Coordinates of C-alpha atoms in Angstrom, one line a residue:
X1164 CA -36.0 -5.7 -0.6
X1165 CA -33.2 -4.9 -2.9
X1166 CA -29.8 -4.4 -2.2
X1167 CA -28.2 -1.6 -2.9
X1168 CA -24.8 -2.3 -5.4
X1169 CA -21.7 -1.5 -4.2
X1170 CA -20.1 1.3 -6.3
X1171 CA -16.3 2.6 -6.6
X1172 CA -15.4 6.0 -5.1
X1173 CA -13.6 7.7 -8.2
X1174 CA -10.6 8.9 -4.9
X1175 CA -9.7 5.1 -5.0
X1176 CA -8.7 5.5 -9.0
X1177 CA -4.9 5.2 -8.7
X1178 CA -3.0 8.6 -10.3
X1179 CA -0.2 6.7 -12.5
X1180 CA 2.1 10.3 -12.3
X1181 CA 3.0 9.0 -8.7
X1182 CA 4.4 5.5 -9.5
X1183 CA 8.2 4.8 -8.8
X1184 CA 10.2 2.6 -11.4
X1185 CA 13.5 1.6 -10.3
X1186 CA 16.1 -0.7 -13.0
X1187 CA 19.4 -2.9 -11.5
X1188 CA 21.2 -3.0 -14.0
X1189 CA 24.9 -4.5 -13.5
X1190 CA 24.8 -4.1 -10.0
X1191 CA 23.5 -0.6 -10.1
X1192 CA 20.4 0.9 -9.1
X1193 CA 18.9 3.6 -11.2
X1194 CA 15.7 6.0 -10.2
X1195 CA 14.1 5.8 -13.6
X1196 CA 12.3 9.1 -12.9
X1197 CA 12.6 9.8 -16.9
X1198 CA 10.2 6.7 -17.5
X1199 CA 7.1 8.6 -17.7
X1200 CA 5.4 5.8 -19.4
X1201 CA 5.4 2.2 -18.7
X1202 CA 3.3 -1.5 -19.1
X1203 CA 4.2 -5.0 -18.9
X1204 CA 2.3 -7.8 -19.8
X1205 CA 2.1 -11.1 -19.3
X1206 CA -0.2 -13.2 -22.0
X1207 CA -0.8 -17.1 -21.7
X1208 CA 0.1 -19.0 -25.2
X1209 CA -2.6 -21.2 -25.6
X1210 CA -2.0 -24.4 -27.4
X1211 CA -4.9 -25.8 -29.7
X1212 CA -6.4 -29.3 -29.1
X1213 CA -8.1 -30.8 -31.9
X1214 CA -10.8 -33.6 -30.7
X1215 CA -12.0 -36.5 -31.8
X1216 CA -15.5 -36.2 -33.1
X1217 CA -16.4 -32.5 -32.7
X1218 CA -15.7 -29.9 -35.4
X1219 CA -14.1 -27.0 -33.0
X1220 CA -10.7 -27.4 -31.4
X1221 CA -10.0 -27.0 -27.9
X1222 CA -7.5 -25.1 -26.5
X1223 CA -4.8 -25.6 -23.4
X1224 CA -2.7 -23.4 -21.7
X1225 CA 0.8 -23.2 -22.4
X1226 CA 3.2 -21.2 -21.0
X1227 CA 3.5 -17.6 -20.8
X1228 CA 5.4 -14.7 -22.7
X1229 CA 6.2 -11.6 -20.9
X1230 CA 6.7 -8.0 -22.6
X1231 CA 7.3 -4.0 -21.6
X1232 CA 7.3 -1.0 -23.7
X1233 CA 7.7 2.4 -21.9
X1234 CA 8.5 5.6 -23.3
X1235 CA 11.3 7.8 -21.4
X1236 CA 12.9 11.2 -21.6
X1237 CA 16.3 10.8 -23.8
X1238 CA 18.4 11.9 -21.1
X1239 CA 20.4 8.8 -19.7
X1240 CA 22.8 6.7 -21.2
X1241 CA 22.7 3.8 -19.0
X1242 CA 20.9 1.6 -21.4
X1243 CA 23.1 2.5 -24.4
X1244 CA 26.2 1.3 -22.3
X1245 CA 24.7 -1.9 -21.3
X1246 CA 24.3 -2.4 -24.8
X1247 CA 27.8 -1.0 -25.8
X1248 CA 29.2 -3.2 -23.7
X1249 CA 27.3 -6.6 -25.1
X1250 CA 28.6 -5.3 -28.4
X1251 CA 32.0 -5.5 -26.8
X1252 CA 32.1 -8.3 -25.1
X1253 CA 29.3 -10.7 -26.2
X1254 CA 28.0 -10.7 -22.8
X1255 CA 24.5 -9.3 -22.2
X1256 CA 23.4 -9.7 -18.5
X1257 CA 19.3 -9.4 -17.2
X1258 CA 18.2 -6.8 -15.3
X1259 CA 15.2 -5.6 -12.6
X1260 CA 12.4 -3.5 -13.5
X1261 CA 10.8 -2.8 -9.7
X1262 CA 7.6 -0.6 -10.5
X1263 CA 5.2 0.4 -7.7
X1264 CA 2.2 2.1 -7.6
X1265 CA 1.0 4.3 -4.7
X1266 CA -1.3 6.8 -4.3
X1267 CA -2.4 7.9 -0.7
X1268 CA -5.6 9.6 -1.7
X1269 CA -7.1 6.1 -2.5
X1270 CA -7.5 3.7 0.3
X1271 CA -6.5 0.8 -2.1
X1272 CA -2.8 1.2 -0.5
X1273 CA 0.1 0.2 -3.0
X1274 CA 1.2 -2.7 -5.3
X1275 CA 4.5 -3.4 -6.2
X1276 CA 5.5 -5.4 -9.3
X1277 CA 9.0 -6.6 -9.3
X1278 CA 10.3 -7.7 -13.3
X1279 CA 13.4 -10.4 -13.6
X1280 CA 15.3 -11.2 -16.2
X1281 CA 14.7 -8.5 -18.6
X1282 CA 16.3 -7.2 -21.9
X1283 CA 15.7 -5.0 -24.4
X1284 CA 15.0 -5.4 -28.1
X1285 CA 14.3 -2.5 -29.3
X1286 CA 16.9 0.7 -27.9
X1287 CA 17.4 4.7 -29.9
X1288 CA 20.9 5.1 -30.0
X1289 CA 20.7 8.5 -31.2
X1290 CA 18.2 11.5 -32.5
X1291 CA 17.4 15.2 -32.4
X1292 CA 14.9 16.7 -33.6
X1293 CA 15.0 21.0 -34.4
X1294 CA 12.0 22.9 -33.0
X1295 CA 10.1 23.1 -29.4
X1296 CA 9.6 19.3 -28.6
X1297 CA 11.5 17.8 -25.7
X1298 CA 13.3 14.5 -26.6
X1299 CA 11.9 11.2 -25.9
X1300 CA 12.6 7.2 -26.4
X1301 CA 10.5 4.2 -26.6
X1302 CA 12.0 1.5 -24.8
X1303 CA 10.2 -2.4 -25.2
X1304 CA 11.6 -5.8 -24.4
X1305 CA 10.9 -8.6 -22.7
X1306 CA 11.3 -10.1 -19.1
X1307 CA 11.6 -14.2 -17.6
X1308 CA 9.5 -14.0 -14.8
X1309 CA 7.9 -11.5 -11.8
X1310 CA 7.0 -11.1 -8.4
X1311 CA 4.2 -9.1 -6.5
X1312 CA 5.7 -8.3 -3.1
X1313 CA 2.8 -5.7 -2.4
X1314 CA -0.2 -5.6 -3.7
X1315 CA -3.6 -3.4 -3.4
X1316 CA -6.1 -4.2 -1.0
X1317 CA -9.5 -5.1 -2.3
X1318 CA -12.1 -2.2 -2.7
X1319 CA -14.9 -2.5 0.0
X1320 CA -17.9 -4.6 -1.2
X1321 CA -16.0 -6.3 -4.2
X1322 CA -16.7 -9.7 -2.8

C-alpha cells in the first residue's frame, strides 16, 4: 500500500515583512526598521585538484566568503558617520547584523541569524530624486563569520 507524501501547509511559508534586523555599531544598537530588504550569503570557495591519470579535475573545499546586500529607506545617517569617521581617523571598526525571522502563523517558530565582523563596501552618501518616489539605498558588504542562536523547527514529515 502506498504512502501518502508528506506535503507543506502553505501557513508554514514564513512572511519576510515581519523579520527584525538589528546593527551594533560602535557600541550602539540600532532598530534597522528602514531595511526593508536584506540577504546574506555564505558560498564555499572550492579549490581545483588536478589528478594524476584522469582528464577532469577534482575539486576541495576551501574556505568560505561571506556577503549582504539590502536595500533601505534613505533616512538614517548612522552608516554615513561610521564611515565619516574612518575617513577621519583611519580607524574602521566591525559591526553586528542580528536578523531574525518569525512569523506566528507558521508552526516553524523563529530563526535567528546573528552576522560578526561586517563592513560595508558599497555606501550612497547622497541623492534626491524630483517626482513621487520615496528615497531608497542599497547597502552590500561583507561579514567574518555567523552564529545561529535560534533556528526553525523542522516541518512535520520532512524526515
Amino acid at each position: 500500500m502506498a504512502t501518502k507524501a508528506a506535503k507543506m501547509k502553505a501557513t508554514d511559508s514564513v512572511y519576510g515583512a515581519l523579520a527584525t534586523c538589528w546593527v551594533t555599531l560602535d557600541g550602539n544598537r540600532y532598530n534597522m526598521m528602514n531595511l526593508y530588504k536584506f540577504e546574506s550569503k555564505t558560498g564555499i570557495t572550492l579549490a581545483e585538484v588536478p589528478i594524476l591519470g584522469e582528464v577532469q579535475k577534482g575539486h576541495k573545499p576551501a574556505g568560505t566568503k561571506n556577503t549582504w546586500t539590502g536595500t533601505a529607506h534613505y533616512n538614517q545617517s548612522a552608516f554615513r558617520a561610521w564611515l565619516k569617521n574612518y575617513k577621519e581617523t583611519g580607524i574602521l571598526t566591525p559591526f553586528t547584523i542580528q536578523v531574525t525571522n518569525e512569523d506566528k502563523g507558521t508552526t516553524v517558530g523563529r530563526q535567528t541569524i546573528t552576522h560578526t565582523g561586517c563592513l560595508i563596501d558599497t555606501l550612497v552618501l547622497a541623492k534626491y530624486e524630483a517626482g513621487e518616489n520615496v528615497l531608497d539605498e542599497d547597502i552590500s558588504g561583507t561579514f567574518e563569520d555567523w552564529d545561529m542562536p535560534e533556528k526553525f523547527k523542522e516541518l512535520p514529515g520532512s524526515r
